[in-house]
Amino acid sequence: MRLSGGVESALHCCVALTAADGPVPAARLAELHGVSATYLAKHLQALSRAGLMHSVQGKAGGYVLTRSPEEITVLDVVEAIEGPRSTFVCTEIRQRGPLAVSPDDCTVSCVIARTMTAADRAWRAALREVSIADLRSAVGEDHGVDVLARIGDWLRSPLP
Amino acid sequence: MRLSGGVESALHCCVALTAADGPVPAARLAELHGVSATYLAKHLQALSRAGLMHSVQGKAGGYVLTRSPEEITVLDVVEAIEGPRSTFVCTEIRQRGPLAVSPDDCTVSCVIARTMTAADRAWRAALREVSIADLRSAVGEDHGVDVLARIGDWLRSPLP
DNA sequence: TTGATTCGGACAACATCTATCCGAGTATTA
DNA sequence: TAATACTCGGATAGATGTTGTCCGAATCAA
């Protein structure tokens, strides 16, 4: 079970966008982070479809966060990229084979499904407690408070 | 991010093995659960490599749990099937691009990696708290206390 | 010694993730 | 107002990992 690599790029983009005032094109975000521009575009589209950011087309277009960084959680980004489906899908093995239990006796879900779902919920709860604003302030603590300002300046600077 | 479907089969097999006294062949476990025999064998091999069960070859061979059900956690089974790798891998995006931070300033791991790793730990902690013995007793509560006994009888009964 | 039965790893088919391209649409600008 | 340059968006190939299958090597019972 490996998380899609696009999640990492998407989270970095969200943090970077908090330092920008206007729309930022996907190509510029890709250059800033040193990742494939065309592939990053795919993930930004997913974030746009999920309503986390809003895209403006045309010459001075790009992506803008729709909500304030405090109101966007890491879980929002993960679910936008990975889809809302749970990590575990129960195939009802208990209802198969020679000793299958009848559907009438399956009012509660299978124990294994309950266990995996509980773990899934714990995972999601941990991701929901961290917002983009939290990430941004932590980046400031880790690498200096002016890092975000430098990113903002670079995003605003014209192309060579 | 979807969990391998083999995890579900493997957990059901572990519970069933607690009802058996001697070794149980993979083909029989597959028939009991109504899953592909050759594919289930692959997962049982993984459990064997991980040391959770021990295989005996020959005519009356099969698989046996090496430890008591209380000492095998759901996490043990998941890691045996999925491998020990974490769900998230950090590619150090912060060290790339025109505003890359120098490796000297990366004494702590990236915030995003810390967040994802914390969520991963919460997930694993939830899985570690449930043992195969817990699953077995829950199955008894859900479908009657004699279910495990019937499974044991079926496993011991000769082939037609 | 024979023989049947078992596990074990090597071999294809499928799905998903990764990466890329070109067309549709829009604000700028002359 | 019309041209234009720039943007997003979905449709299109390649790489990686998962699912499913097969047959040989080893083992124990008879």
Short mmCIF file of C-alpha atoms (C1' of nucleotides) in Angstrom, two decimals:
data_model
loop_
_atom_site.label_atom_id
_atom_site.label_comp_id
_atom_site.label_asym_id
_atom_site.label_seq_id
_atom_site.Cartn_x
_atom_site.Cartn_y
_atom_site.Cartn_z
CA MET A 1 0.00 0.00 0.00
CA ARG A 2 1.81 3.09 -1.20
CA LEU A 3 0.39 6.62 -1.30
CA SER A 4 0.42 8.29 -4.70
CA GLY A 5 3.49 10.45 -5.15
CA GLY A 6 1.29 13.27 -6.40
CA VAL A 7 0.13 13.95 -2.86
CA GLU A 8 3.55 15.25 -1.88
CA SER A 9 3.66 17.65 -4.83
CA ALA A 10 0.11 18.81 -4.23
CA LEU A 11 0.80 19.65 -0.58
CA HIS A 12 3.93 21.58 -1.47
CA CYS A 13 1.92 23.53 -4.05
CA CYS A 14 -0.76 24.40 -1.50
CA VAL A 15 1.86 25.77 0.89
CA ALA A 16 3.51 27.75 -1.90
CA LEU A 17 0.17 29.21 -3.00
CA THR A 18 -0.32 30.72 0.45
CA ALA A 19 2.66 32.96 -0.32
CA ALA A 20 1.26 34.14 -3.65
CA ASP A 21 -1.25 36.95 -4.04
CA GLY A 22 -2.51 36.30 -7.55
CA PRO A 23 -3.01 33.17 -9.68
CA VAL A 24 0.07 31.00 -10.29
CA PRO A 25 0.38 28.85 -13.44
CA ALA A 26 1.02 25.13 -13.08
CA ALA A 27 4.25 25.41 -15.06
CA ARG A 28 5.63 27.88 -12.57
CA LEU A 29 4.73 25.73 -9.57
CA ALA A 30 6.40 22.78 -11.29
CA GLU A 31 9.60 24.75 -11.87
CA LEU A 32 9.65 25.95 -8.26
CA HIS A 33 9.46 22.39 -6.99
CA GLY A 34 11.56 20.74 -9.66
CA VAL A 35 8.88 18.30 -10.81
CA SER A 36 7.34 17.40 -14.16
CA ALA A 37 5.10 20.26 -15.30
CA THR A 38 2.63 18.19 -17.32
CA TYR A 39 2.23 15.64 -14.58
CA LEU A 40 1.76 18.22 -11.85
CA ALA A 41 -0.98 19.77 -13.97
CA LYS A 42 -2.93 16.56 -13.67
CA HIS A 43 -2.93 16.74 -9.89
CA LEU A 44 -3.77 20.43 -9.81
CA GLN A 45 -6.79 19.61 -11.94
CA ALA A 46 -7.84 17.10 -9.31
CA LEU A 47 -7.51 19.72 -6.58
CA SER A 48 -9.56 22.07 -8.71
CA ARG A 49 -12.29 19.48 -9.22
CA ALA A 50 -12.37 18.91 -5.46
CA GLY A 51 -12.98 22.62 -4.94
CA LEU A 52 -9.78 23.28 -3.01
CA MET A 53 -8.45 25.66 -5.62
CA HIS A 54 -9.97 27.63 -8.41
CA SER A 55 -8.43 27.98 -11.85
CA VAL A 56 -8.44 31.11 -13.97
CA GLN A 57 -7.62 30.85 -17.64
CA GLY A 58 -6.06 33.30 -20.02
CA LYS A 59 -2.83 35.19 -20.12
CA ALA A 60 -2.44 36.03 -16.42
CA GLY A 61 -4.18 32.88 -15.26
CA GLY A 62 -3.24 30.08 -12.92
CA TYR A 63 -4.43 28.51 -9.69
CA VAL A 64 -5.65 30.19 -6.51
CA LEU A 65 -6.69 28.65 -3.22
CA THR A 66 -10.43 28.99 -2.71
CA ARG A 67 -10.34 28.90 1.08
CA SER A 68 -8.03 30.26 3.72
CA PRO A 69 -5.08 27.97 4.63
CA GLU A 70 -6.60 27.37 8.05
CA GLU A 71 -9.66 25.80 6.43
CA ILE A 72 -7.83 23.34 4.19
CA THR A 73 -6.67 20.16 5.89
CA VAL A 74 -4.08 17.70 4.69
CA LEU A 75 -6.86 15.14 4.50
CA ASP A 76 -8.70 17.34 2.00
CA VAL A 77 -5.68 17.25 -0.30
CA VAL A 78 -5.11 13.52 0.13
CA GLU A 79 -8.72 12.68 -0.65
CA ALA A 80 -8.72 15.00 -3.64
CA ILE A 81 -5.75 13.17 -5.15
CA GLU A 82 -6.44 9.61 -4.04
CA GLY A 83 -10.20 9.65 -4.27
CA PRO A 84 -12.60 9.20 -1.36
CA ARG A 85 -12.54 5.39 -1.38
CA SER A 86 -11.43 3.60 1.77
CA THR A 87 -8.12 1.75 1.93
CA PHE A 88 -9.87 -1.53 2.64
CA VAL A 89 -12.70 -3.17 0.74
CA CYS A 90 -14.49 -6.15 2.29
CA THR A 91 -15.38 -8.89 -0.19
CA GLU A 92 -17.57 -10.74 2.32
CA ILE A 93 -15.48 -13.87 2.48
CA ARG A 94 -17.61 -15.07 5.40
CA GLN A 95 -20.53 -15.48 2.99
CA ARG A 96 -18.57 -17.82 0.71
CA GLY A 97 -17.48 -21.43 0.83
CA PRO A 98 -19.14 -24.53 2.34
CA LEU A 99 -19.60 -22.92 5.79
CA ALA A 100 -20.93 -19.62 4.47
CA VAL A 101 -23.05 -17.63 6.90
CA SER A 102 -26.41 -16.54 5.54
CA PRO A 103 -26.92 -12.88 4.60
CA ASP A 104 -29.58 -12.68 7.33
CA ASP A 105 -26.88 -13.26 9.97
CA CYS A 106 -24.78 -10.41 8.59
CA THR A 107 -26.51 -7.46 10.21
CA VAL A 108 -23.13 -6.18 11.42
CA SER A 109 -20.14 -5.91 9.12
CA CYS A 110 -17.31 -8.43 9.31
CA VAL A 111 -14.88 -8.06 12.25
CA ILE A 112 -11.97 -7.77 9.90
CA ALA A 113 -13.69 -4.97 8.01
CA ARG A 114 -14.49 -3.22 11.29
CA THR A 115 -10.85 -3.42 12.37
CA MET A 116 -9.47 -2.15 9.09
CA THR A 117 -12.05 0.61 8.93
CA ALA A 118 -11.21 1.76 12.46
CA ALA A 119 -7.53 1.98 11.52
CA ASP A 120 -8.46 3.86 8.37
CA ARG A 121 -10.43 6.34 10.47
CA ALA A 122 -7.49 6.85 12.82
CA TRP A 123 -5.28 7.58 9.80
CA ARG A 124 -7.74 10.09 8.39
CA ALA A 125 -8.27 11.74 11.77
CA ALA A 126 -4.53 12.38 12.07
CA LEU A 127 -4.48 13.94 8.61
CA ARG A 128 -7.52 16.06 9.36
CA GLU A 129 -5.89 17.68 12.39
CA VAL A 130 -3.19 19.33 10.29
CA SER A 131 -4.05 22.31 8.08
CA ILE A 132 -2.11 23.98 5.29
CA ALA A 133 -1.59 26.89 7.67
CA ASP A 134 0.07 24.51 10.13
CA LEU A 135 2.39 23.26 7.42
CA ARG A 136 3.26 26.80 6.41
CA SER A 137 4.20 27.90 9.93
CA ALA A 138 6.21 24.71 10.44
CA VAL A 139 8.15 25.40 7.26
CA GLY A 140 8.94 28.84 8.68
CA GLU A 141 10.21 27.31 11.90
CA ASP A 142 12.30 24.71 10.09
CA HIS A 143 13.98 26.91 7.48
CA GLY A 144 13.57 30.49 8.66
CA VAL A 145 10.60 32.80 8.68
CA ASP A 146 11.58 34.53 5.43
CA VAL A 147 11.35 31.39 3.30
CA LEU A 148 7.70 31.97 2.47
CA ALA A 149 8.41 35.57 1.59
CA ARG A 150 11.17 34.48 -0.80
CA ILE A 151 8.80 31.99 -2.42
CA GLY A 152 6.21 34.74 -2.83
CA ASP A 153 8.77 37.03 -4.43
CA TRP A 154 9.92 34.33 -6.81
CA LEU A 155 6.35 33.55 -7.83
CA ARG A 156 5.69 37.21 -8.53
CA SER A 157 8.93 37.78 -10.44
CA PRO A 158 8.60 37.81 -14.26
CA LEU A 159 9.99 35.01 -16.37
CA PRO A 160 13.49 35.53 -17.80
CA MET B 1 -4.21 3.95 -2.02
CA ARG B 2 -5.82 0.57 -1.75
CA LEU B 3 -4.78 -2.25 0.55
CA SER B 4 -3.91 -5.53 -1.15
CA GLY B 5 -6.88 -7.87 -1.27
CA GLY B 6 -4.69 -10.68 0.00
CA VAL B 7 -4.75 -9.17 3.49
CA GLU B 8 -8.41 -10.04 3.92
CA SER B 9 -7.84 -13.67 2.91
CA ALA B 10 -4.77 -13.96 5.10
CA LEU B 11 -6.60 -12.71 8.19
CA HIS B 12 -9.49 -15.11 7.61
CA CYS B 13 -6.97 -17.93 7.29
CA CYS B 14 -5.29 -17.01 10.56
CA VAL B 15 -8.62 -17.09 12.38
CA ALA B 16 -9.52 -20.42 10.80
CA LEU B 17 -6.15 -21.91 11.77
CA THR B 18 -6.88 -21.22 15.43
CA ALA B 19 -9.66 -23.79 15.16
CA ALA B 20 -7.43 -26.47 13.65
CA ASP B 21 -5.18 -28.76 15.65
CA GLY B 22 -2.84 -30.03 12.94
CA PRO B 23 -1.47 -28.57 9.72
CA VAL B 24 -3.98 -27.41 7.11
CA PRO B 25 -3.13 -27.38 3.38
CA ALA B 26 -3.49 -24.15 1.42
CA ALA B 27 -5.98 -25.79 -0.95
CA ARG B 28 -8.29 -26.59 1.94
CA LEU B 29 -8.14 -23.07 3.35
CA ALA B 30 -8.93 -21.75 -0.12
CA GLU B 31 -11.96 -24.01 -0.45
CA LEU B 32 -13.22 -23.03 3.00
CA HIS B 33 -13.11 -19.35 2.08
CA GLY B 34 -14.12 -19.65 -1.56
CA VAL B 35 -11.00 -17.99 -2.98
CA SER B 36 -8.43 -18.93 -5.59
CA ALA B 37 -6.22 -21.73 -4.23
CA THR B 38 -3.09 -20.88 -6.20
CA TYR B 39 -3.28 -17.23 -5.34
CA LEU B 40 -3.92 -17.81 -1.67
CA ALA B 41 -0.82 -20.01 -1.61
CA LYS B 42 1.23 -16.99 -2.57
CA HIS B 43 0.05 -15.06 0.47
CA LEU B 44 0.48 -18.00 2.83
CA GLN B 45 4.08 -18.20 1.65
CA ALA B 46 4.50 -14.57 2.63
CA LEU B 47 3.10 -15.27 6.08
CA SER B 48 5.48 -18.20 6.34
CA ARG B 49 8.46 -16.07 5.36
CA ALA B 50 7.44 -13.52 8.00
CA GLY B 51 7.52 -16.26 10.63
CA LEU B 52 3.83 -16.05 11.52
CA MET B 53 3.14 -19.59 10.39
CA HIS B 54 5.25 -22.62 9.75
CA SER B 55 4.80 -24.94 6.80
CA VAL B 56 5.19 -28.71 6.85
CA GLN B 57 5.52 -30.54 3.57
CA GLY B 58 4.55 -34.03 2.58
CA LYS B 59 1.36 -36.01 2.65
CA ALA B 60 -0.19 -34.71 5.89
CA GLY B 61 1.39 -31.29 5.56
CA GLY B 62 0.02 -27.77 5.57
CA TYR B 63 0.31 -24.58 7.57
CA VAL B 64 0.34 -24.11 11.35
CA LEU B 65 0.48 -20.91 13.38
CA THR B 66 3.83 -20.55 15.10
CA ARG B 67 2.58 -18.39 17.97
CA SER B 68 -0.54 -18.29 20.06
CA PRO B 69 -3.39 -16.18 18.61
CA GLU B 70 -2.95 -13.65 21.40
CA GLU B 71 0.60 -12.95 20.21
CA ILE B 72 -0.23 -12.32 16.54
CA THR B 73 -1.55 -8.86 15.76
CA VAL B 74 -3.42 -7.73 12.69
CA LEU B 75 -0.48 -5.44 11.99
CA ASP B 76 1.82 -8.47 11.81
CA VAL B 77 -0.32 -9.94 9.06
CA VAL B 78 -0.66 -6.67 7.16
CA GLU B 79 3.08 -6.06 7.20
CA ALA B 80 3.77 -9.64 6.15
CA ILE B 81 1.60 -9.22 3.04
CA GLU B 82 2.23 -5.58 2.18
CA GLY B 83 5.88 -5.41 3.19
CA PRO B 84 7.31 -3.19 5.92
CA ARG B 85 7.61 -0.04 3.82
CA SER B 86 5.74 3.07 4.91
CA THR B 87 2.74 4.35 2.99
CA PHE B 88 4.50 7.63 2.26
CA VAL B 89 7.93 8.21 0.76
CA CYS B 90 9.43 11.70 0.87
CA THR B 91 11.29 12.67 -2.30
CA GLU B 92 12.79 15.79 -0.69
CA ILE B 93 11.07 18.29 -2.94
CA ARG B 94 12.31 21.08 -0.69
CA GLN B 95 15.85 20.36 -1.90
CA ARG B 96 14.91 20.86 -5.56
CA GLY B 97 14.16 23.84 -7.76
CA PRO B 98 15.58 27.37 -7.82
CA LEU B 99 14.84 27.98 -4.10
CA ALA B 100 16.16 24.64 -2.90
CA VAL B 101 17.25 24.52 0.71
CA SER B 102 20.74 23.17 1.29
CA PRO B 103 21.16 19.65 2.73
CA ASP B 104 22.84 21.23 5.77
CA ASP B 105 19.55 22.91 6.68
CA CYS B 106 17.68 19.63 6.55
CA THR B 107 18.53 18.24 9.95
CA VAL B 108 14.85 17.54 10.57
CA SER B 109 12.68 15.76 8.04
CA CYS B 110 10.19 17.70 5.93
CA VAL B 111 6.96 18.80 7.67
CA ILE B 112 4.89 16.99 5.11
CA ALA B 113 6.82 13.79 5.71
CA ARG B 114 6.40 14.22 9.47
CA THR B 115 2.66 14.65 9.08
CA MET B 116 2.21 11.65 6.82
CA THR B 117 4.44 9.51 9.00
CA ALA B 118 2.45 10.45 12.11
CA ALA B 119 -0.76 9.40 10.38
CA ASP B 120 0.90 6.18 9.26
CA ARG B 121 1.90 5.48 12.85
CA ALA B 122 -1.66 6.07 14.06
CA TRP B 123 -2.90 3.59 11.46
CA ARG B 124 -0.37 0.96 12.49
CA ALA B 125 -1.07 1.53 16.18
CA ALA B 126 -4.75 0.80 15.62
CA LEU B 127 -3.89 -2.42 13.80
CA ARG B 128 -1.43 -3.46 16.48
CA GLU B 129 -4.05 -3.29 19.21
CA VAL B 130 -6.12 -6.09 17.68
CA SER B 131 -4.91 -9.67 17.85
CA ILE B 132 -6.04 -12.78 16.02
CA ALA B 133 -7.53 -13.94 19.32
CA ASP B 134 -9.63 -10.77 19.41
CA LEU B 135 -10.88 -11.46 15.90
CA ARG B 136 -11.74 -15.03 16.82
CA SER B 137 -13.79 -14.09 19.88
CA ALA B 138 -15.55 -11.36 17.90
CA VAL B 139 -16.50 -13.88 15.23
CA GLY B 140 -17.99 -16.02 17.96
CA GLU B 141 -20.03 -13.11 19.25
CA ASP B 142 -21.22 -12.15 15.78
CA HIS B 143 -22.21 -15.58 14.45
CA GLY B 144 -22.53 -17.85 17.48
CA VAL B 145 -19.91 -19.46 19.68
CA ASP B 146 -20.03 -22.78 17.79
CA VAL B 147 -18.85 -21.32 14.48
CA LEU B 148 -15.20 -21.91 15.27
CA ALA B 149 -15.94 -25.47 16.34
CA ARG B 150 -17.73 -26.14 13.04
CA ILE B 151 -14.76 -24.74 11.14
CA GLY B 152 -12.44 -27.00 13.12
CA ASP B 153 -14.59 -30.05 12.36
CA TRP B 154 -14.70 -29.20 8.66
CA LEU B 155 -10.92 -28.78 8.52
CA ARG B 156 -10.42 -32.15 10.19
CA SER B 157 -12.97 -33.99 8.05
CA PRO B 158 -11.48 -36.05 5.18
CA LEU B 159 -11.91 -35.01 1.57
CA PRO B 160 -14.87 -36.57 -0.25
"C1'" DT C 1 11.47 -47.84 -2.47
"C1'" DT C 2 7.42 -46.14 -4.09
"C1'" DG C 3 4.16 -42.78 -4.44
"C1'" DA C 4 1.06 -39.31 -3.52
"C1'" DT C 5 0.83 -34.85 -1.61
"C1'" DT C 6 2.66 -30.66 -0.17
"C1'" DC C 7 5.09 -26.20 -0.52
"C1'" DG C 8 8.08 -22.95 -3.23
"C1'" DG C 9 9.44 -19.90 -6.64
"C1'" DA C 10 9.16 -18.72 -11.61
"C1'" DC C 11 5.79 -17.26 -15.28
"C1'" DA C 12 1.77 -14.35 -17.81
"C1'" DA C 13 -2.53 -11.07 -17.51
"C1'" DC C 14 -4.42 -7.16 -15.57
"C1'" DA C 15 -4.95 -2.78 -13.31
"C1'" DT C 16 -3.13 1.31 -11.55
"C1'" DC C 17 0.11 4.96 -11.28
"C1'" DT C 18 3.33 7.90 -13.88
"C1'" DA C 19 4.31 10.85 -17.52
"C1'" DT C 20 3.12 13.33 -21.86
"C1'" DC C 21 0.78 15.55 -25.66
"C1'" DC C 22 -2.33 18.60 -28.15
"C1'" DG C 23 -6.91 20.99 -28.48
"C1'" DA C 24 -10.61 24.37 -26.11
"C1'" DG C 25 -11.11 28.54 -23.91
"C1'" DT C 26 -9.97 33.29 -22.08
"C1'" DA C 27 -7.97 37.76 -20.74
"C1'" DT C 28 -4.66 40.76 -22.69
"C1'" DT C 29 -3.25 44.04 -26.12
"C1'" DA C 30 -2.55 46.40 -30.15
"C1'" DT D 1 -12.74 44.80 -32.31
"C1'" DA D 2 -9.77 41.28 -33.86
"C1'" DA D 3 -5.57 39.06 -33.30
"C1'" DT D 4 -2.65 36.80 -30.06
"C1'" DA D 5 -0.34 34.64 -26.60
"C1'" DC D 6 -1.08 32.23 -22.71
"C1'" DT D 7 -3.78 29.22 -19.68
"C1'" DC D 8 -6.37 24.97 -18.27
"C1'" DG D 9 -8.58 20.45 -19.51
"C1'" DG D 10 -9.20 15.92 -20.99
"C1'" DA D 11 -7.55 12.24 -24.03
"C1'" DT D 12 -3.39 9.46 -24.97
"C1'" DA D 13 1.17 6.03 -24.29
"C1'" DG D 14 4.71 3.93 -20.95
"C1'" DA D 15 6.32 2.05 -16.32
"C1'" DT D 16 5.38 -0.12 -12.11
"C1'" DG D 17 3.00 -3.07 -9.09
"C1'" DT D 18 -0.89 -6.20 -8.16
"C1'" DT D 19 -3.63 -10.33 -9.38
"C1'" DG D 20 -3.83 -14.86 -10.93
"C1'" DT D 21 -1.73 -19.31 -12.72
"C1'" DC D 22 1.47 -22.87 -13.57
"C1'" DC D 23 4.84 -26.63 -12.91
"C1'" DG D 24 9.11 -28.41 -10.54
"C1'" DA D 25 11.61 -29.62 -5.87
"C1'" DA D 26 11.14 -31.37 -1.46
"C1'" DT D 27 8.92 -34.11 2.00
"C1'" DC D 28 6.45 -37.49 4.65
"C1'" DA D 29 3.50 -41.79 4.82
"C1'" DA D 30 2.99 -46.32 3.39
#
